[in-house]
Short mmCIF file of C-alpha atoms in Angstrom, two decimals:
data_model
loop_
_atom_site.label_atom_id
_atom_site.label_comp_id
_atom_site.label_asym_id
_atom_site.label_seq_id
_atom_site.Cartn_x
_atom_site.Cartn_y
_atom_site.Cartn_z
CA MET A 1 131.28 120.85 110.88
CA ALA A 2 127.53 121.25 111.19
CA HIS A 3 125.51 118.23 112.30
CA THR A 4 122.21 117.45 110.57
CA LYS A 5 119.48 116.19 112.84
CA ASN A 6 117.73 113.00 111.80
CA THR A 7 114.23 113.02 113.22
CA ASN A 8 113.64 109.47 112.02
CA THR A 9 116.42 107.93 114.07
CA VAL A 10 115.26 104.68 115.67
CA VAL A 11 116.64 103.58 119.04
CA ARG A 12 116.31 99.85 119.58
CA VAL A 13 116.03 98.95 123.24
CA GLY A 14 117.11 95.38 123.87
CA ARG A 15 119.22 93.61 126.49
CA PRO A 16 122.03 95.98 127.50
CA GLN A 17 125.58 94.83 127.06
CA ASN A 18 127.93 94.21 130.01
CA ALA A 19 129.60 97.59 129.56
CA ALA A 20 126.22 99.27 129.80
CA PHE A 21 125.43 97.41 133.01
CA MET A 22 128.72 98.60 134.46
CA LEU A 23 127.77 102.17 133.65
CA MET A 24 124.41 101.77 135.32
CA LYS A 25 125.97 100.31 138.48
CA ALA A 26 128.35 103.24 138.63
CA LYS A 27 125.65 105.86 138.15
CA LYS A 28 126.19 107.45 141.56
CA ALA A 29 129.85 108.02 140.82
CA PHE A 30 129.08 109.54 137.44
CA GLN A 31 126.12 111.75 138.36
CA HIS A 32 128.35 114.81 138.56
CA LEU A 33 130.27 114.30 135.34
CA PRO A 34 130.95 117.50 133.40
CA GLN A 35 128.41 118.03 130.63
CA GLU A 36 131.20 117.97 128.04
CA LEU A 37 132.13 114.43 129.07
CA VAL A 38 128.50 113.33 129.00
CA ASP A 39 128.21 114.70 125.45
CA LEU A 40 131.33 112.79 124.46
CA ILE A 41 129.92 109.54 125.85
CA VAL A 42 126.66 110.08 123.96
CA ASP A 43 128.50 110.70 120.71
CA GLN A 44 130.60 107.56 121.16
CA LEU A 45 127.55 105.38 121.93
CA ARG A 46 125.17 106.74 119.29
CA ASP A 47 125.64 103.57 117.19
CA ASN A 48 125.02 101.33 120.22
CA PRO A 49 121.41 102.12 121.16
CA SER A 50 121.19 99.60 124.02
CA ALA A 51 124.18 101.11 125.78
CA LEU A 52 122.98 104.59 124.86
CA ALA A 53 119.64 104.06 126.60
CA THR A 54 121.25 102.65 129.72
CA CYS A 55 123.81 105.43 129.71
CA SER A 56 120.95 107.86 130.28
CA LEU A 57 121.04 106.89 133.94
CA ILE A 58 124.59 108.02 134.67
CA SER A 59 124.04 111.74 134.88
CA TRP A 60 121.39 114.22 135.87
CA ALA A 61 122.55 116.39 133.00
CA TRP A 62 122.23 113.56 130.45
CA VAL A 63 122.00 115.03 126.94
CA PRO A 64 121.48 118.57 125.65
CA ARG A 65 118.57 119.44 123.38
CA SER A 66 120.73 118.94 120.31
CA ARG A 67 120.66 115.19 121.03
CA HIS A 68 117.03 114.76 122.09
CA HIS A 69 116.14 113.48 118.62
CA LEU A 70 118.07 110.27 119.39
CA PHE A 71 115.12 109.15 121.48
CA ARG A 72 112.29 110.25 119.24
CA CYS A 73 111.43 106.63 118.38
CA LEU A 74 111.85 103.60 120.64
CA LYS A 75 111.75 100.24 118.89
CA ILE A 76 111.21 97.60 121.54
CA SER A 77 111.35 93.83 121.26
CA ILE A 78 108.48 92.54 123.38
CA LEU A 79 110.78 89.86 124.80
CA GLU A 80 112.95 92.60 126.29
CA SER A 81 110.17 95.01 127.18
CA HIS A 82 110.69 94.54 130.92
CA ILE A 83 114.18 96.05 130.51
CA CYS A 84 112.73 99.07 128.75
CA TYR A 85 110.10 99.37 131.46
CA ASP A 86 112.81 99.45 134.13
CA LEU A 87 114.60 102.22 132.25
CA LEU A 88 111.45 104.28 131.74
CA ARG A 89 110.38 104.17 135.37
CA HIS A 90 113.82 104.99 136.76
CA PRO A 91 113.85 108.42 138.48
CA LEU A 92 117.01 109.40 136.59
CA CYS A 93 115.55 108.61 133.17
CA THR A 94 115.47 111.90 131.30
CA PHE A 95 114.74 110.74 127.74
CA ARG A 96 111.14 109.65 128.33
CA PRO A 97 109.55 113.09 127.70
CA PHE A 98 111.18 113.20 124.26
CA VAL A 99 109.74 109.91 123.00
CA ARG A 100 107.24 110.59 120.21
CA ALA A 101 106.95 107.13 118.64
CA VAL A 102 106.89 103.58 119.99
CA ALA A 103 107.29 100.44 117.88
CA LEU A 104 106.66 97.02 119.44
CA LYS A 105 108.07 93.92 117.75
CA PHE A 106 106.55 90.56 118.63
CA LYS A 107 108.50 88.21 116.35
CA ASP A 108 109.43 84.82 117.89
CA VAL A 109 107.72 85.69 121.16
CA ILE A 110 106.09 82.25 121.44
CA LEU A 111 109.42 80.47 121.01
CA ASP A 112 111.04 82.16 123.99
CA THR A 113 111.23 79.90 127.06
CA LYS A 114 112.06 82.72 129.45
CA VAL A 115 108.64 84.31 129.18
CA TYR A 116 107.26 84.30 132.70
CA ARG A 117 104.45 86.81 132.24
CA PRO A 118 101.80 86.98 129.53
CA PRO A 119 102.99 89.23 126.68
CA GLU A 120 99.98 91.51 127.06
CA VAL A 121 101.13 92.28 130.61
CA TRP A 122 104.48 93.48 129.31
CA ILE A 123 102.83 95.52 126.58
CA ALA A 124 100.52 97.19 129.04
CA SER A 125 103.35 97.90 131.49
CA VAL A 126 105.47 99.64 128.85
CA LEU A 127 102.60 101.64 127.39
CA SER A 128 101.25 102.58 130.79
CA LYS A 129 104.56 104.21 131.64
CA LEU A 130 104.76 106.09 128.36
CA LYS A 131 101.17 107.26 128.59
CA LEU A 132 101.92 109.33 131.69
CA ASP A 133 103.67 111.94 129.60
CA GLY A 134 101.09 112.03 126.82
CA THR A 135 103.85 112.74 124.29
CA VAL A 136 103.65 109.59 122.15
CA THR A 137 101.65 110.25 118.99
CA GLU A 138 102.97 107.44 116.76
CA PHE A 139 102.51 103.74 117.47
CA GLN A 140 103.64 100.71 115.48
CA ALA A 141 103.01 97.01 116.08
CA GLU A 142 105.06 94.55 114.02
CA ASP A 143 104.63 90.77 113.62
CA TYR A 144 102.01 90.63 116.35
CA ARG A 145 99.81 88.12 114.56
CA VAL A 146 101.89 85.44 116.35
CA LEU A 147 100.15 86.51 119.56
CA GLY A 148 96.69 86.66 118.14
CA VAL A 149 94.67 89.79 117.58
CA ASP A 150 92.66 89.33 120.76
CA CYS A 151 95.80 89.33 122.93
CA PHE A 152 97.07 92.51 121.32
CA TRP A 153 93.70 94.20 121.49
CA GLU A 154 93.22 93.40 125.17
CA SER A 155 96.64 94.82 126.01
CA LEU A 156 95.69 98.08 124.29
CA ARG A 157 92.36 98.28 126.05
CA THR A 158 94.13 98.17 129.43
CA VAL A 159 95.86 101.47 128.66
CA ALA A 160 93.03 103.07 126.67
CA PRO A 161 91.99 105.77 126.37
CA THR A 162 94.87 107.55 128.12
CA PHE A 163 97.51 106.18 125.74
CA THR A 164 95.54 105.39 122.60
CA SER A 165 93.63 108.68 122.57
CA HIS A 166 96.89 110.54 121.86
CA ILE A 167 97.89 108.38 118.87
CA THR A 168 97.57 110.14 115.51
CA HIS A 169 99.79 107.84 113.40
CA LEU A 170 99.22 104.08 113.57
CA ARG A 171 101.28 101.42 111.76
CA LEU A 172 100.08 97.81 111.79
CA CYS A 173 102.66 95.50 110.18
CA GLU A 174 101.73 91.89 109.42
CA PHE A 175 98.25 92.29 110.78
CA GLY A 176 96.48 89.05 109.91
CA PRO A 177 92.99 88.89 111.46
CA ALA A 178 90.64 86.16 110.36
CA TRP A 179 87.68 88.51 110.73
CA PHE A 180 87.38 92.13 109.77
CA PHE A 181 85.06 93.09 112.61
CA ARG A 182 87.99 92.62 115.03
CA PHE A 183 89.93 95.20 113.07
CA ARG A 184 86.99 97.59 113.25
CA ALA A 185 86.86 97.18 117.01
CA LEU A 186 90.61 97.77 117.29
CA MET A 187 90.35 101.01 115.30
CA HIS A 188 87.68 102.17 117.72
CA GLU A 189 90.40 102.44 120.39
CA PHE A 190 92.20 105.18 118.38
CA PRO A 191 89.72 108.07 118.11
CA ALA A 192 92.35 110.68 117.14
CA ILE A 193 94.09 108.73 114.39
CA THR A 194 94.82 110.72 111.22
CA SER A 195 97.18 108.30 109.44
CA LEU A 196 96.88 104.51 109.12
CA TYR A 197 99.54 102.22 107.63
CA HIS A 198 98.59 98.57 107.20
CA SER A 199 100.78 95.86 105.67
CA THR A 200 100.33 92.13 105.35
CA SER A 201 101.39 89.11 103.32
CA ASN A 202 98.84 86.80 104.90
CA PRO A 203 96.21 85.57 102.41
CA GLU A 204 94.17 83.77 105.07
CA PHE A 205 90.89 85.59 105.44
CA ASP A 206 87.30 84.44 105.77
CA PRO A 207 84.76 87.09 104.73
CA SER A 208 81.90 84.61 105.15
CA VAL A 209 81.72 85.27 108.90
CA GLU A 210 81.37 89.02 108.52
CA ALA A 211 77.59 89.11 108.28
CA SER A 212 77.20 87.40 111.63
CA GLY A 213 80.42 88.76 113.11
CA TYR A 214 79.65 92.47 112.99
CA GLY A 215 76.77 92.32 115.44
CA GLU A 216 77.54 94.56 118.37
CA ASN A 217 80.93 95.52 116.89
CA GLN A 218 79.71 97.80 114.12
CA HIS A 219 82.41 100.38 114.77
CA LEU A 220 82.94 103.02 112.11
CA ALA A 221 86.30 104.42 111.09
CA PRO A 222 87.60 107.29 113.26
CA PRO A 223 86.28 110.55 111.75
CA SER A 224 89.77 112.11 111.97
CA LEU A 225 91.32 109.58 109.55
CA ARG A 226 92.77 111.36 106.50
CA SER A 227 95.62 109.20 105.19
CA VAL A 228 95.73 105.45 104.46
CA VAL A 229 98.57 103.27 103.17
CA ILE A 230 97.94 99.60 102.36
CA ALA A 231 101.02 97.54 101.47
CA THR A 232 100.71 93.89 100.48
CA ARG A 233 103.04 91.12 99.34
CA GLY A 234 102.75 87.55 98.14
CA GLU A 235 99.30 86.61 96.87
CA VAL A 236 97.54 89.48 98.61
CA CYS A 237 96.39 92.55 96.70
CA PRO A 238 95.32 95.80 98.38
CA ILE A 239 92.13 95.87 96.32
CA GLN A 240 91.15 92.34 95.41
CA GLN A 241 92.09 89.69 97.94
CA GLY A 242 92.13 89.02 101.64
CA PHE A 243 91.75 91.63 104.32
CA SER A 244 91.27 94.54 101.91
CA GLN A 245 88.04 93.19 100.45
CA LEU A 246 86.03 94.87 103.18
CA MET A 247 88.26 97.90 103.77
CA TRP A 248 86.64 100.02 101.06
CA SER A 249 83.05 99.32 102.02
CA TRP A 250 83.95 100.07 105.66
CA LEU A 251 85.51 103.43 104.74
CA LEU A 252 82.51 104.25 102.57
CA GLU A 253 80.09 103.27 105.31
CA SER A 254 82.05 105.48 107.72
CA ARG A 255 81.97 108.42 105.25
CA THR A 256 85.74 108.77 105.65
CA SER A 257 87.06 111.57 103.43
CA LEU A 258 90.70 110.71 102.84
CA SER A 259 93.05 113.31 101.43
CA SER A 260 95.89 110.81 100.81
CA LEU A 261 95.78 107.17 99.65
CA ARG A 262 98.68 104.88 98.77
CA LEU A 263 98.39 101.29 97.54
CA ASP A 264 101.55 99.15 97.38
CA GLY A 265 101.59 95.74 95.74
CA LEU A 266 98.80 96.06 93.16
CA ILE A 267 98.61 92.93 91.04
CA THR A 268 96.94 92.16 87.74
CA ILE A 269 93.17 92.08 87.73
CA PRO A 270 92.30 88.67 86.25
CA VAL A 271 91.55 88.70 82.53
CA GLY A 272 87.85 88.11 82.02
CA ALA A 273 86.94 89.10 85.56
CA PRO A 274 83.28 90.18 85.72
CA PRO A 275 82.80 93.96 85.86
CA ASP A 276 80.68 93.51 88.98
CA LEU A 277 83.46 91.79 90.91
CA GLN A 278 82.56 92.90 94.42
CA SER A 279 86.03 94.02 95.49
CA LEU A 280 86.39 96.22 92.40
CA VAL A 281 82.91 97.65 92.83
CA SER A 282 83.64 98.55 96.46
CA PHE A 283 86.89 100.27 95.52
CA ARG A 284 85.30 102.20 92.62
CA ASP A 285 82.38 103.25 94.82
CA TYR A 286 84.74 104.56 97.46
CA LEU A 287 86.79 106.53 94.92
CA ASN A 288 83.58 108.06 93.59
CA PHE A 289 82.63 109.04 97.14
CA LEU A 290 86.02 110.67 97.74
CA GLY A 291 85.66 112.82 94.66
CA PRO A 292 87.59 116.10 94.96
CA SER A 293 88.60 115.49 98.61
CA LEU A 294 91.42 113.12 97.55
CA GLU A 295 94.56 115.19 96.94
CA VAL A 296 97.39 112.61 96.89
CA LEU A 297 97.15 109.19 95.22
CA ASN A 298 100.07 106.74 94.97
CA LEU A 299 99.64 103.48 93.06
CA HIS A 300 102.56 101.04 93.19
CA PHE A 301 102.20 97.96 91.00
CA ARG A 302 103.85 94.60 91.61
CA ASP A 303 103.95 92.97 88.18
CA LYS A 304 104.56 94.19 84.66
CA LEU A 305 101.01 94.18 83.32
CA SER A 306 99.15 95.58 86.32
CA SER A 307 99.94 99.19 85.50
CA ILE A 308 98.55 98.76 81.97
CA ARG A 309 95.37 96.86 82.78
CA PHE A 310 94.51 98.69 85.97
CA PHE A 311 92.88 101.75 84.40
CA ASN A 312 90.63 99.61 82.22
CA ASP A 313 88.95 98.17 85.31
CA VAL A 314 89.11 100.93 87.91
CA GLY A 315 87.91 104.41 87.05
CA LEU A 316 89.42 107.51 88.59
CA GLN A 317 87.30 110.13 86.85
CA SER A 318 85.76 111.43 90.08
CA THR A 319 89.10 112.21 91.75
CA THR A 320 89.26 115.73 90.34
CA GLY A 321 90.89 117.21 93.45
CA LEU A 322 94.21 115.42 92.96
CA ARG A 323 97.33 117.53 93.41
CA GLU A 324 99.89 114.71 93.37
CA PHE A 325 99.68 111.43 91.47
CA GLU A 326 102.36 108.74 91.55
CA PHE A 327 102.61 105.53 89.52
CA GLY A 328 105.08 103.07 90.98
CA ASN A 329 107.06 100.20 89.41
CA VAL A 330 106.10 100.72 85.79
CA PRO A 331 108.20 98.42 83.55
CA LEU A 332 110.43 100.39 81.22
CA PHE A 333 111.88 97.72 78.94
CA TYR A 334 111.02 94.32 77.57
CA ASP A 335 108.70 91.75 79.06
CA PRO A 336 110.80 88.54 78.81
CA GLU A 337 107.68 86.45 78.17
CA ASN A 338 106.33 88.55 75.30
CA ASP A 339 109.56 90.14 74.06
CA GLN A 340 107.87 93.52 74.04
CA PHE A 341 108.75 97.08 75.03
CA LEU A 342 105.98 97.93 77.50
CA LEU A 343 106.35 101.65 78.12
CA PRO A 344 104.27 102.77 75.09
CA PHE A 345 101.36 100.62 76.29
CA PHE A 346 101.50 102.32 79.68
CA PHE A 347 101.62 105.74 78.01
CA LEU A 348 98.50 104.85 76.02
CA ALA A 349 96.65 103.71 79.14
CA MET A 350 97.76 106.87 80.93
CA SER A 351 96.55 109.11 78.10
CA ARG A 352 93.17 107.36 77.97
CA LEU A 353 92.83 107.82 81.71
CA TRP A 354 93.29 111.59 81.49
CA SER A 355 90.96 111.86 78.49
CA LYS A 356 88.06 110.56 80.61
CA PHE A 357 88.22 113.40 83.12
CA PRO A 358 85.37 115.86 82.49
CA GLN A 359 87.13 119.02 83.62
CA GLN A 360 90.47 120.64 84.34
CA LEU A 361 92.64 119.10 87.04
CA ASN A 362 94.47 121.08 89.69
CA MET A 363 97.38 118.65 89.50
CA ARG A 364 100.75 120.01 90.58
CA LYS A 365 102.92 116.91 90.23
CA VAL A 366 102.77 113.58 88.40
CA SER A 367 105.47 110.99 89.15
CA VAL A 368 106.21 107.74 87.32
CA ILE A 369 108.71 105.24 88.75
CA LEU A 370 110.23 103.41 85.78
CA GLN A 371 111.56 100.00 86.72
CA ILE A 372 114.50 98.28 85.05
CA THR A 373 115.82 94.77 85.66
CA PRO A 374 119.52 93.89 85.38
CA PHE A 375 118.54 91.62 82.48
CA ASP A 376 117.16 94.63 80.61
CA VAL A 377 120.37 96.56 81.10
CA GLU A 378 122.76 93.79 80.11
CA GLY A 379 121.05 91.92 77.31
CA LEU A 380 118.55 93.93 75.33
CA ASP A 381 118.49 96.79 72.87
CA PHE A 382 116.83 99.80 74.46
CA PHE A 383 113.48 101.15 73.22
CA ASN A 384 113.05 98.77 70.28
CA CYS A 385 109.27 98.59 70.00
CA ALA A 386 107.92 96.08 67.49
CA ASP A 387 104.82 98.21 66.81
CA GLU A 388 106.37 101.55 65.88
CA GLU A 389 103.01 103.06 64.88
CA LEU A 390 101.51 102.26 68.28
CA ALA A 391 104.56 103.71 70.03
CA ALA A 392 104.39 106.92 68.01
CA GLN A 393 100.69 107.28 68.85
CA ALA A 394 101.45 106.76 72.55
CA TYR A 395 104.05 109.53 72.58
CA ARG A 396 101.74 111.93 70.68
CA ASP A 397 98.86 111.27 73.07
CA LEU A 398 100.99 111.84 76.14
CA ASN A 399 102.44 115.07 74.71
CA THR A 400 98.92 116.29 74.01
CA ALA A 401 97.59 115.30 77.43
CA PHE A 402 100.27 117.12 79.41
CA THR A 403 100.51 120.25 77.28
CA GLY A 404 96.79 120.83 76.75
CA THR A 405 94.20 122.54 78.92
CA LEU A 406 93.64 119.58 81.26
CA PHE A 407 96.69 120.38 83.43
CA PRO A 408 96.94 124.19 83.60
CA ASN A 409 98.83 124.16 86.92
CA LEU A 410 101.13 121.17 86.40
CA GLU A 411 104.64 122.01 87.61
CA GLU A 412 106.46 118.66 87.40
CA LEU A 413 106.22 115.47 85.35
CA VAL A 414 108.85 113.31 87.03
CA PHE A 415 110.25 110.02 85.72
CA VAL A 416 112.26 108.22 88.41
CA VAL A 417 114.49 105.46 86.99
CA SER A 418 115.16 102.58 89.41
CA LEU A 419 116.41 99.01 89.36
CA ALA A 420 113.89 96.28 90.13
CA GLU A 421 114.28 94.63 93.52
CA ASP A 422 115.44 91.02 93.53
CA ASP A 423 116.13 89.20 96.80
CA GLU A 424 118.06 86.45 95.03
CA VAL A 425 120.35 88.60 92.91
CA ASP A 426 122.78 91.27 94.00
CA ARG A 427 121.77 94.42 92.16
CA PRO A 428 124.50 96.46 90.53
CA PRO A 429 124.24 100.22 90.97
CA LEU A 430 122.31 102.05 88.28
CA ASP A 431 124.88 103.10 85.73
CA ASP A 432 124.95 106.75 84.66
CA SER A 433 124.92 105.67 81.01
CA VAL A 434 121.57 103.93 81.53
CA LEU A 435 120.09 107.03 83.15
CA ASP A 436 121.42 109.16 80.29
CA LYS A 437 119.84 106.86 77.68
CA VAL A 438 116.47 106.98 79.41
CA ALA A 439 116.63 110.77 79.73
CA THR A 440 117.60 111.20 76.07
CA PHE A 441 114.79 108.89 74.97
CA LEU A 442 112.12 110.69 77.02
CA GLU A 443 113.30 114.17 76.07
CA GLY A 444 113.24 113.22 72.39
CA ASN A 445 109.80 111.57 72.34
CA LEU A 446 108.13 113.94 74.80
CA ALA A 447 109.45 117.10 73.14
CA LYS A 448 106.32 119.21 73.77
CA ILE A 449 106.40 118.36 77.46
CA MET A 450 110.10 119.19 77.46
CA GLU A 451 109.37 122.58 75.91
CA ARG A 452 106.87 123.35 78.65
CA GLY A 453 109.72 122.93 81.15
CA ILE A 454 108.06 120.38 83.43
CA LEU A 455 109.90 117.16 82.44
CA ILE A 456 112.30 115.80 85.08
CA VAL A 457 114.29 112.55 84.92
CA SER A 458 115.97 111.42 88.14
CA ARG A 459 117.68 108.42 89.71
CA GLY A 460 115.70 106.22 92.08
CA ASN A 461 118.47 103.94 93.37
#
C-alpha cells in the first residue's frame, strides 16, 4: 500500500516519556541497529512525537528520506524548550537539517514555577541552534502576549539577522501590542518575509499614542511582503477596530503591493456610520492603491448581515486584477431575528458589486461559502422568501452578471455548503439530503450559469 506524505505534519516536542528516556540512555547499544528495525521503530512511534524526537538519538542511520517530512515542523512549548535545545545540539541528532518551520507556544509560561531562566533566553537558545543550518523559513509565535511584546522582540533581536533573515512565512497568533509602532519595529527584523498571518481576539489598543510613539521607529513594511491574512475574533474586526486600524495606512505608506489578502472575522459596519470613518477610509485607500496587483481576495464574515452590508461601505472597483475571489460564511437560510431568507439579499449585493466595475475582469474562480445552522436544517422550510419579486430579481441579476461580458475567463462559480460552527452545540454531519436540496435550488434559479458549465456545489464539512 502506497503511503502519502503529509508535508504539514507537526511534531510537538515536549517532555519525553520514560520509555523515550530509556531509549536515549541505551543509544550506544542501539547505534548499530539494522535500518529495517529503525524504520519499524519510527513507524510505531509516529503518533508519539516526544518519543519520536528522542528516538532520533539511537541510531546513526535514523530515518530514510521517506520519513524526513515527520520533522518538517517543530511545535515547541517554551516551558520545555530546553529539552528541545538538548536534542538539537546533540551530535547524533539527524533531523535538524530537515526542519523547515518552528512554532513557539508561550501559553501559561508565567504560571510555571520551574522557570529558572528568563523565557527570552530559552527562545534565543533554541533559535540560535536552528539558525546554524539556515533551513527554517517559517516561524510561528503563539500566545506570546503573556510575555509582553518587548520580551519577545528582544529574544528575536539576539538571533537576528542570521535566523530572521531566512524567514519568509511569519505567523503571529494572539499578538496584542498596545502600540502599533512596536509591531512595525518587529516586522523590521524580517526583511525577507513574503507571507504574514496575524490573529488576535484582544480589543485593547490605544491609537492615541501613535503620533508620539513612531518617532525613531518609523519602519516600513518589508518590500518582499506579498500575502497578508488577518484573522480576528470577539469584538475585534480586521478593518474597523483595534490593531488593524493602522495596518492599512502602514501598508499604504510602505507602498506594499500585495497579491493575496484574506480577512477573517469581518463584522457588520455600524448602521449610520459616517462615510469618512477613518478605518474604512484607510482600507478603501489601500485597496485603490493595490489596483490590479491584487490577484486573490478572501473575505470571511462573522455575522449574518456583514456580507450584505459590506459592499455598500467598502468599494472594490479598483481591484481589476483579481483571479480568485472568495466570500466566506454567507448565511443561506433564515435569520431567526427577522424570519427572512437572506441569500437573495446577498445575491443582490453581489450583483451590484460587479456592476460597478468599469471593465472586464480576468477572474478565474469565485467561491461562496454558504453557512447553515442546525436550526435551519431541523425547523424551517427551505428557500421560502417573503419577497418573491425581490428574490426573482436577485437570481436574474446574478445570472446576467456571470454569463455576460464581465467574466470572459471565469471557469468556476463554486458554492460550498457548510454547517455553522457552534462551540456549545455538537454539530451533526451535513446530511446528503440537505446538500441535494441546496444544489437543486441553485441549479434551478441559476439556470444560465448552469448552462455555461461553471456552477459547482460542494460539501464544506
